[in-house]
Coordinates of N, CA and C in Angstrom, one line a residue:
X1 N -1.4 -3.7 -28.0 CA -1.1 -3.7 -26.6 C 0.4 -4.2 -26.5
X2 N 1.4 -3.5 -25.9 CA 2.4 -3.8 -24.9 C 2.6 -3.9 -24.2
X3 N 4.1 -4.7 -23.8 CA 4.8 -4.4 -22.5 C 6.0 -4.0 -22.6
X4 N 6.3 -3.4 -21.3 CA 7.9 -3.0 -21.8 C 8.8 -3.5 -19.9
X5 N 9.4 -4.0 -19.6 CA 10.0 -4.3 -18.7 C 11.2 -3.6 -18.4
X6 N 10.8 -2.9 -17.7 CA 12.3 -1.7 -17.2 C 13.0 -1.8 -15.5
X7 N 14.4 -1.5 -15.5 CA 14.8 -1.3 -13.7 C 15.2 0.2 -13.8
X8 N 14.3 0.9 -12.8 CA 14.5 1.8 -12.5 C 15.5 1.9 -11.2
X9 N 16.5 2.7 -11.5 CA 17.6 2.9 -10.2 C 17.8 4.8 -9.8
X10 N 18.0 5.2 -8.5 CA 18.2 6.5 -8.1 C 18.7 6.4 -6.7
X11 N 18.8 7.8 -6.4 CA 18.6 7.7 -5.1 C 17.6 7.1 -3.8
X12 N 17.6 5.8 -3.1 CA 16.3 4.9 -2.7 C 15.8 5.7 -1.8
X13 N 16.6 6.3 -1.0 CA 16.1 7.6 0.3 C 14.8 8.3 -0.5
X14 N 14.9 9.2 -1.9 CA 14.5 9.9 -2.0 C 13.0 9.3 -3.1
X15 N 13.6 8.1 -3.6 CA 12.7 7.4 -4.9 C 11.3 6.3 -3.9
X16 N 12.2 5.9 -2.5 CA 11.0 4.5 -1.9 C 11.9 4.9 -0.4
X17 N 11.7 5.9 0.5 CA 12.2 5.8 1.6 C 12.0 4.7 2.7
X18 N 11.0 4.1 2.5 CA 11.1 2.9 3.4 C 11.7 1.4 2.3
X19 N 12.2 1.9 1.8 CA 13.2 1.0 0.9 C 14.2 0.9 0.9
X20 N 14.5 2.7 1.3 CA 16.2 2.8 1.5 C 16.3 1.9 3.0
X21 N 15.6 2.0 3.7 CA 15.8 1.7 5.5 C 15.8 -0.1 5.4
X22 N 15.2 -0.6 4.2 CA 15.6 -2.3 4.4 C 16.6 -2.5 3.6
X23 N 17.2 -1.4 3.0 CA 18.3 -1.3 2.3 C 19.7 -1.0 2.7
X24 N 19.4 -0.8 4.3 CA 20.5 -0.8 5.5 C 20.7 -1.6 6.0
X25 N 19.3 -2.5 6.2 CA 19.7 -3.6 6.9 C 20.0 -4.6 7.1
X26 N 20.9 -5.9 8.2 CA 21.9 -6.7 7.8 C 21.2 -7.9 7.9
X27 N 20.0 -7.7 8.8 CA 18.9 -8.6 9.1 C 17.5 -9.2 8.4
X28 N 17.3 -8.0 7.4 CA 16.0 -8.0 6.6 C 16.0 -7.6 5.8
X29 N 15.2 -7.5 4.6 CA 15.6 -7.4 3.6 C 14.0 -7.4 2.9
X30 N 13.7 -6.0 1.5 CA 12.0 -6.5 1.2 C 12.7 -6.4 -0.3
X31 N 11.9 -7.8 -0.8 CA 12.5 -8.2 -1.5 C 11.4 -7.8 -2.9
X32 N 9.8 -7.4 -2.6 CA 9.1 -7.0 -3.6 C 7.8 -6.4 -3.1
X33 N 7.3 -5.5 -4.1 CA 5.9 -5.2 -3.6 C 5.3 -5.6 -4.6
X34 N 3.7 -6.0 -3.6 CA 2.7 -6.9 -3.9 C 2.1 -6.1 -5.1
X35 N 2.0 -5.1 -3.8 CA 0.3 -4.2 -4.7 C 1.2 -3.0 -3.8
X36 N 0.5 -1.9 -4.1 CA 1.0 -0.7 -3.8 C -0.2 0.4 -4.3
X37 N -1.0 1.0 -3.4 CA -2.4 1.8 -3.9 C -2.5 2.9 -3.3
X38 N -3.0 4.4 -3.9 CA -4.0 5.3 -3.1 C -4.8 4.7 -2.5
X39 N -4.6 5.5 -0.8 CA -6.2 5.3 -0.6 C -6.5 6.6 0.0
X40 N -7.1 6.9 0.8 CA -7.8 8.8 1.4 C -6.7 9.3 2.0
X41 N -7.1 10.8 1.8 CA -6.2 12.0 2.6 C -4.1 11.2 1.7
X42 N -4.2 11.2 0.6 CA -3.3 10.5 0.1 C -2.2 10.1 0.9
X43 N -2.7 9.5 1.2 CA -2.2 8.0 2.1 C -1.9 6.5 0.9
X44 N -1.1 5.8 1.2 CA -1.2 4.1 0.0 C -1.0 3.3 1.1
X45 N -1.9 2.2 0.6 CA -1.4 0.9 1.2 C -1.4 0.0 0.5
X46 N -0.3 -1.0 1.0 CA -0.1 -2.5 0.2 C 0.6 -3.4 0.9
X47 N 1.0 -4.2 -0.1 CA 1.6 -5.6 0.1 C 2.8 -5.3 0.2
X48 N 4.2 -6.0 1.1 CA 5.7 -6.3 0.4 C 5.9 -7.5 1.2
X49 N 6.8 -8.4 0.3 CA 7.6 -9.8 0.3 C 9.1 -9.1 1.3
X50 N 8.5 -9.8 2.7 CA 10.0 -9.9 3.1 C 10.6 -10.9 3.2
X51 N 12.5 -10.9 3.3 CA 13.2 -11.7 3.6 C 14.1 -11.7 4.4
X52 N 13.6 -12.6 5.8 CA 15.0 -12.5 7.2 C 14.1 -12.5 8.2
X53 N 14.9 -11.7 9.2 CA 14.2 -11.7 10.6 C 12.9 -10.7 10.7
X54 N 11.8 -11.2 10.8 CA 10.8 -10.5 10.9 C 10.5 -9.6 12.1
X55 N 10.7 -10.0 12.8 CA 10.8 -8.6 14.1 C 11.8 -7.9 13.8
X56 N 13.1 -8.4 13.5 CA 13.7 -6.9 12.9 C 12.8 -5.7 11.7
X57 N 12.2 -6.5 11.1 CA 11.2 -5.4 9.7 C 10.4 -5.0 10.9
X58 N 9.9 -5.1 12.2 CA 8.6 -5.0 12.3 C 8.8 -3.6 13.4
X59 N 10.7 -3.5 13.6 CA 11.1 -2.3 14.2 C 11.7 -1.3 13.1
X60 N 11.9 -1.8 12.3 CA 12.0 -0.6 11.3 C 11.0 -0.2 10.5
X61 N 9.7 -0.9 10.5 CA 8.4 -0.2 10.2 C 7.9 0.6 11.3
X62 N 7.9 0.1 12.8 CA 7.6 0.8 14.1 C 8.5 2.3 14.2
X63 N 9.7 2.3 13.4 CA 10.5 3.4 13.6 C 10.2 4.1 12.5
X64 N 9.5 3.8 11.3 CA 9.3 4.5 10.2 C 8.5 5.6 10.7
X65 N 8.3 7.0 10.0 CA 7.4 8.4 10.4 C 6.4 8.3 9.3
X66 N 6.8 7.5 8.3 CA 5.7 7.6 7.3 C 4.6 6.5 7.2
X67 N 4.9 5.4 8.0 CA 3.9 4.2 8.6 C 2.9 4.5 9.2
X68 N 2.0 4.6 9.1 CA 0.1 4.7 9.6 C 0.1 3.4 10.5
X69 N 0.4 2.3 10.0 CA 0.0 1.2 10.7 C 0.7 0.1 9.5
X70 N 0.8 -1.2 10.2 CA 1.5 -2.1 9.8 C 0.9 -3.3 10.3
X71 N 1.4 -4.6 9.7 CA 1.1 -5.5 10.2 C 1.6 -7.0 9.9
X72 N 2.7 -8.1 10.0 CA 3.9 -8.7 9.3 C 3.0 -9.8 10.0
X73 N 3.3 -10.8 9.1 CA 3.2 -12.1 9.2 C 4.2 -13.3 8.3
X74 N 4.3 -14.4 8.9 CA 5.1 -15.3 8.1 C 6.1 -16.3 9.0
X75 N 6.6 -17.2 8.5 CA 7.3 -18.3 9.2 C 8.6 -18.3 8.8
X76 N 9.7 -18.9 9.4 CA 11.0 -19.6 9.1 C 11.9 -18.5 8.3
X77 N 11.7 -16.8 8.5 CA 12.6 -15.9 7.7 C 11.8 -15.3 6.2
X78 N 10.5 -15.7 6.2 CA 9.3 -15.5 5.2 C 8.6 -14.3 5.1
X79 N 8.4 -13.2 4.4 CA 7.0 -13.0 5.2 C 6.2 -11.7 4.4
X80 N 5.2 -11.4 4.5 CA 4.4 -10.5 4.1 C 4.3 -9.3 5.5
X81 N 4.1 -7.9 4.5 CA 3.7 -6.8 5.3 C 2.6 -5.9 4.6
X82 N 1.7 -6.1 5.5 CA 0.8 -5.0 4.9 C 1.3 -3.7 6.1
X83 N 1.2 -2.7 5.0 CA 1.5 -1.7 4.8 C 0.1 -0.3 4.9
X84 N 0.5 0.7 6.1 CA -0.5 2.1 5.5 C 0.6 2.9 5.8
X85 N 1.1 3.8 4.8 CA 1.5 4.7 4.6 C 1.3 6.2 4.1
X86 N 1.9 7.1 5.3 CA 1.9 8.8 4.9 C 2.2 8.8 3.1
X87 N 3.4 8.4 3.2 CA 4.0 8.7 2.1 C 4.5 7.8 1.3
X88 N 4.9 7.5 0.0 CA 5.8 6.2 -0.4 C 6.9 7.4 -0.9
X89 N 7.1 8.3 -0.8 CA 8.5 8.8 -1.8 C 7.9 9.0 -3.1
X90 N 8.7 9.1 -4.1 CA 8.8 9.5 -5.4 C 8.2 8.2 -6.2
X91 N 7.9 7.0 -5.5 CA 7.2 6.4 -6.1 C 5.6 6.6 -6.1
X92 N 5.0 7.3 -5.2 CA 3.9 7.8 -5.6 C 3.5 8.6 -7.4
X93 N 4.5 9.1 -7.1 CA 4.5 10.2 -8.8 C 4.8 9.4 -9.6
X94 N 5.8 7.9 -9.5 CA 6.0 7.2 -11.0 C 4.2 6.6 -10.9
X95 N 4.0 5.9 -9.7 CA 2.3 5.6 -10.2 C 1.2 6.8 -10.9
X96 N 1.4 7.5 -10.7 CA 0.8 8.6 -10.8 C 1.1 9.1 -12.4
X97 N 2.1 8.7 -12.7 CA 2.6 8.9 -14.0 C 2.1 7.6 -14.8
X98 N 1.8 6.7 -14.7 CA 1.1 5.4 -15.2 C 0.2 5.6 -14.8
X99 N -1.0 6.1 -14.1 CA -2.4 6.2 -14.5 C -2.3 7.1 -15.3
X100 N -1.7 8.2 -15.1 CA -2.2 9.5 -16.7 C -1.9 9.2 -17.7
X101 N -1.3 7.8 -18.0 CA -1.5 7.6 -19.1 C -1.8 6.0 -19.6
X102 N -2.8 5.8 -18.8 CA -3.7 4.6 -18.6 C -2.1 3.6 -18.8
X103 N -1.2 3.3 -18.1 CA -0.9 2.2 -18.2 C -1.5 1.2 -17.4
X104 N -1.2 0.0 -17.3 CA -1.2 -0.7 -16.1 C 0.2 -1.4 -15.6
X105 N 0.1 -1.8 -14.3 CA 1.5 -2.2 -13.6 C 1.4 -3.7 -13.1
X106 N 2.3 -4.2 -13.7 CA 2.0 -5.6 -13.9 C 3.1 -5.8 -12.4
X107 N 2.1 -6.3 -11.3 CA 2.3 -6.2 -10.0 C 3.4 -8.2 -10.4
X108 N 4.2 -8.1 -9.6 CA 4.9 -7.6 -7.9 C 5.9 -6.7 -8.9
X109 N 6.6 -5.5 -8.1 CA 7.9 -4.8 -8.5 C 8.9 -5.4 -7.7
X110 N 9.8 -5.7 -8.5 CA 11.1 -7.0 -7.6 C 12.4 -5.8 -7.2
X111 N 12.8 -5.5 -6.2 CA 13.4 -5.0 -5.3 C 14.3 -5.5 -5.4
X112 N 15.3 -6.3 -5.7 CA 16.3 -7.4 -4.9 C 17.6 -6.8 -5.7
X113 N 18.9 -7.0 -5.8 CA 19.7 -6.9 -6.5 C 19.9 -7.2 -7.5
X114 N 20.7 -6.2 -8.6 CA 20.1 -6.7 -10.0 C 21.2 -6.2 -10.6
X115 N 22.1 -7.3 -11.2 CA 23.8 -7.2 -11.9 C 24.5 -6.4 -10.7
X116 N 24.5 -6.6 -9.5 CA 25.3 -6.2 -8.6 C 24.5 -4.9 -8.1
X117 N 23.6 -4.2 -8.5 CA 23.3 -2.9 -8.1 C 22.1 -3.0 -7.8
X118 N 21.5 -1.7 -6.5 CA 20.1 -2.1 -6.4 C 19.3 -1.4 -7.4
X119 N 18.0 -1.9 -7.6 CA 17.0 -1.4 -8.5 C 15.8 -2.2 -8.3
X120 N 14.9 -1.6 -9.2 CA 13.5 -2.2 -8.7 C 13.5 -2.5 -10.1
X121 N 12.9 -3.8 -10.7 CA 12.4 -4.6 -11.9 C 10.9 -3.6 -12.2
X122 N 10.3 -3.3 -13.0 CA 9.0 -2.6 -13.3 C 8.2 -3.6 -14.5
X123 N 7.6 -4.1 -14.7 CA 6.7 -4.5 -16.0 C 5.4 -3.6 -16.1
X124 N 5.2 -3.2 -17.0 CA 4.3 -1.9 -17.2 C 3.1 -2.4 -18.8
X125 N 2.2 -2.1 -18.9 CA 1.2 -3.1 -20.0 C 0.1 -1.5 -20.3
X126 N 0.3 -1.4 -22.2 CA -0.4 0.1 -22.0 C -0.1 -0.2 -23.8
X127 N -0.5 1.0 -24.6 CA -0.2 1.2 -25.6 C 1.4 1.3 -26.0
X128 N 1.9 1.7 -27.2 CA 3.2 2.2 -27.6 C 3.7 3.2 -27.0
X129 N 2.4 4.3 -27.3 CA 2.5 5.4 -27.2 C 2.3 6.0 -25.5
X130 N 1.6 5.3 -25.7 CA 1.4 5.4 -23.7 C 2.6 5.2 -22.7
X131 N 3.1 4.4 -23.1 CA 4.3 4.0 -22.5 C 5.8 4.2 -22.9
X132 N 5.8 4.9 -24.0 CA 6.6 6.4 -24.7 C 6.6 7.8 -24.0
X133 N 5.1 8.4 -23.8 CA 5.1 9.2 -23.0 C 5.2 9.0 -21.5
X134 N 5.0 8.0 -20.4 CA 5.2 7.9 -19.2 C 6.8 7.9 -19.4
X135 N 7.2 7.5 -19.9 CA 8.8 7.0 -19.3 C 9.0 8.4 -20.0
X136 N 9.2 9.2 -21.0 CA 9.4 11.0 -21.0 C 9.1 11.7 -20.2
X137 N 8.2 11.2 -19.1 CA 7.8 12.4 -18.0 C 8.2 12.1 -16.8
X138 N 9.0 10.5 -16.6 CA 10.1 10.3 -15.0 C 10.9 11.5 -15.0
X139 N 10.9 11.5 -13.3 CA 11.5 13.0 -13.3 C 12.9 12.1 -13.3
X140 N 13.9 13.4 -13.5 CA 15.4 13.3 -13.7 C 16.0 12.8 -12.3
X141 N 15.7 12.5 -11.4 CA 16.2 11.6 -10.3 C 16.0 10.2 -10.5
X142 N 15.4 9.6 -11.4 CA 15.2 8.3 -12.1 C 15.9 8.2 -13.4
X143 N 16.8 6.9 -13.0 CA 17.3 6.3 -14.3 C 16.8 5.3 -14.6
X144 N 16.7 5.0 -15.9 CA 16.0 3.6 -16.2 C 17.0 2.8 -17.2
X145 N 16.6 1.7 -17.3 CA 17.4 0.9 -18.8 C 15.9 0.1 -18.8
X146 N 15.8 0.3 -20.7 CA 14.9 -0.9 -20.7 C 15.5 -1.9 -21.0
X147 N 15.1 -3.5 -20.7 CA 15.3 -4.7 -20.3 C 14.8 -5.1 -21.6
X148 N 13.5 -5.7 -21.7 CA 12.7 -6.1 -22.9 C 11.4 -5.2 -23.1
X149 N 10.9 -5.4 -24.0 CA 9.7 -4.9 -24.7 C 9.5 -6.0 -25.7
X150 N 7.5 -5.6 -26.2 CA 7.5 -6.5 -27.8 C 5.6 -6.2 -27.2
X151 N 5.1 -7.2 -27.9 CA 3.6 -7.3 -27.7 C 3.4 -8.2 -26.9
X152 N 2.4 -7.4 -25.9 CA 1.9 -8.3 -24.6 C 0.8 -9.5 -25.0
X153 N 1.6 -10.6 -23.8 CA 0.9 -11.7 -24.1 C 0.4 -12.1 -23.1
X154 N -0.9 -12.3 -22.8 CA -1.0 -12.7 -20.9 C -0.6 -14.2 -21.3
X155 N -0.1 -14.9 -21.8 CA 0.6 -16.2 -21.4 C 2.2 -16.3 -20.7
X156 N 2.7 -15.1 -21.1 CA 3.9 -14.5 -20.3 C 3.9 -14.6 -19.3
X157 N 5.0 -16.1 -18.8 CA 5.2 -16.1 -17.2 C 4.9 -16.4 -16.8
X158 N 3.9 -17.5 -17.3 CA 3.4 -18.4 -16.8 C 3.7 -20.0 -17.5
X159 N 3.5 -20.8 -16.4 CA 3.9 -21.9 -17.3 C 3.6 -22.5 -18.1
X160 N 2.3 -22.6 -18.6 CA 1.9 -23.0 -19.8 C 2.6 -22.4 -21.1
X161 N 3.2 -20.9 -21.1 CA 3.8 -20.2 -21.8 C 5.1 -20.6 -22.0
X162 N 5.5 -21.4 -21.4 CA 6.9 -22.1 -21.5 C 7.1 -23.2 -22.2
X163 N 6.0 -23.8 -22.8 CA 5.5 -24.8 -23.2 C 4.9 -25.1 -24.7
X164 N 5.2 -25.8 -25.2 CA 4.7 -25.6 -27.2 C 3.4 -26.2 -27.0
X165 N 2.8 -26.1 -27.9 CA 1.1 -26.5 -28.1 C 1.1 -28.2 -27.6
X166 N 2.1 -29.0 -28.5 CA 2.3 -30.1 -28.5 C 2.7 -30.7 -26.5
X167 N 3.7 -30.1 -26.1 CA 4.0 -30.5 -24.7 C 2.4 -30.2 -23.7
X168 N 2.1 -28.8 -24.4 CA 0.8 -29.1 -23.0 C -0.5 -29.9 -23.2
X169 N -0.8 -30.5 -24.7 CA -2.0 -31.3 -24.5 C -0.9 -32.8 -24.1
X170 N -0.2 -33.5 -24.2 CA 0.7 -34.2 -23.6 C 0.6 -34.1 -22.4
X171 N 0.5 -33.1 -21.4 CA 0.5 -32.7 -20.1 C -0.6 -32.7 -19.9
X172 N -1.2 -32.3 -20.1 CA -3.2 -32.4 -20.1 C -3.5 -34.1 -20.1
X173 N -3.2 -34.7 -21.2 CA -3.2 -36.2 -21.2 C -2.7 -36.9 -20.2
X174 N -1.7 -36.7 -19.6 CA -0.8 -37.5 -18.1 C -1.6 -36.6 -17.0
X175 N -2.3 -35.9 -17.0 CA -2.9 -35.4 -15.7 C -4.5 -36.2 -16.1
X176 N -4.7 -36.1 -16.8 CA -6.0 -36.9 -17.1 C -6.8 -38.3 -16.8
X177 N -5.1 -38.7 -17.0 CA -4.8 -40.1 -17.1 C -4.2 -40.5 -15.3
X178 N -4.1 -39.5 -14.7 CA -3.5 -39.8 -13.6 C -2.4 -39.9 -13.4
X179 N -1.4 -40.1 -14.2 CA 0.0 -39.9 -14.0 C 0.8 -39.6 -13.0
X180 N 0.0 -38.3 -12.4 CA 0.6 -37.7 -11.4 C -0.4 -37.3 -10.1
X181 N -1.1 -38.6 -10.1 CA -1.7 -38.4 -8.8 C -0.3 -39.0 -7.8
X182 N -0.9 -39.2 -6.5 CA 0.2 -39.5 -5.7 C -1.0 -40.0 -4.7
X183 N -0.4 -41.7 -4.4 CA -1.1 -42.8 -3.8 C -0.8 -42.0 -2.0
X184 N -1.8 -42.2 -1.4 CA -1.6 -41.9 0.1 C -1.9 -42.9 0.8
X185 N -0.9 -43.5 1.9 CA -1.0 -44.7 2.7 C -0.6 -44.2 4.3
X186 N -2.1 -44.6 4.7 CA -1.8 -44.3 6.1 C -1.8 -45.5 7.0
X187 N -1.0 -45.2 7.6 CA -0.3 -46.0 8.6 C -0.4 -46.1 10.1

């Protein structure tokens, strides 16, 4: 088993149309998707991480033609949107291109600026070969660079994975031990 971590960059109008339209704006900003799914009459719905004014995202999803329904929540410039959408763009076909060849998609896809340019971060988990043939069959409106590859680890990215054998029973010990409880005094 692998992974291979790629940024795919194109045209956004044509690759995540409601991507290009937070990609205009001075106010808001979606900075990742959650989850991103089929569901009937090929329709997708999901998750995206926004950042900025939330009623601004919540008139550019109201103005979107490809939005079914919407629904934003969040505090202080924070926020989540679930998402039903007609259409996602050309990112329908890159998923579509990762089930036919059993990959899986190692959810959130990071949106945000990346060495000055936009692009979407992808982590993708599937065989060698699997994930040889998906990235041969992106259509030619997608560029990619791979980033890293190697053999998948699910400790990857997580914190314990940042950590030698020795630091985390050490850390196991001071949690054990109480170390890091925190006394509460009410007053």
């Amino acid at each position: 088993m692998r992974y291979a971590t790629i940024v795919l960059t194109g045209d956004d109008a044509r690759i995540a149309p409601l991507l290009d339209r937070f990609a205009r704006s001075d106010d808001v900003s979606l900075e990742s998707t959650r989850h991103m799914g089929p569901i009937n009459d090929g329709q997708y719905v999901g998750l995206v991480d926004l950042q900025g004014d939330l009623a601004a995202a919540e008139g550019l999803l109201a103005a979107s033609e490809d939005v079914v329904r919407y629904d934003v929540t969040g505090t202080g410039g924070s926020g989540v949107a679930y998402l039903q959408c007609r259409s996602i763009g050309l990112i329908g076909e890159l998923l579509a291109i990762l089930y036919a060849h059993d990959i899986v998609l190692d959810w959130p896809i990071d949106h945000r600026e990346l060495d000055g340019r936009r692009g979407s971060r992808v982590t993708v988990i599937g065989t060698r070969s699997g994930i040889q043939r998906a990235v041969a069959e992106l259509p030619g409106e997608v560029t990619f660079e791979l980033e890293k590859t190697g053999p998948y680890d699910p400790d990857t990215g997580r914190f314990s994975g940042l950590l030698t054998d020795g630091q985390v029973e050490l850390l196991e010990l001071a949690v054990r031990a109480g170390y890091y409880e925190v006394a509460l005094s009410f007053v």
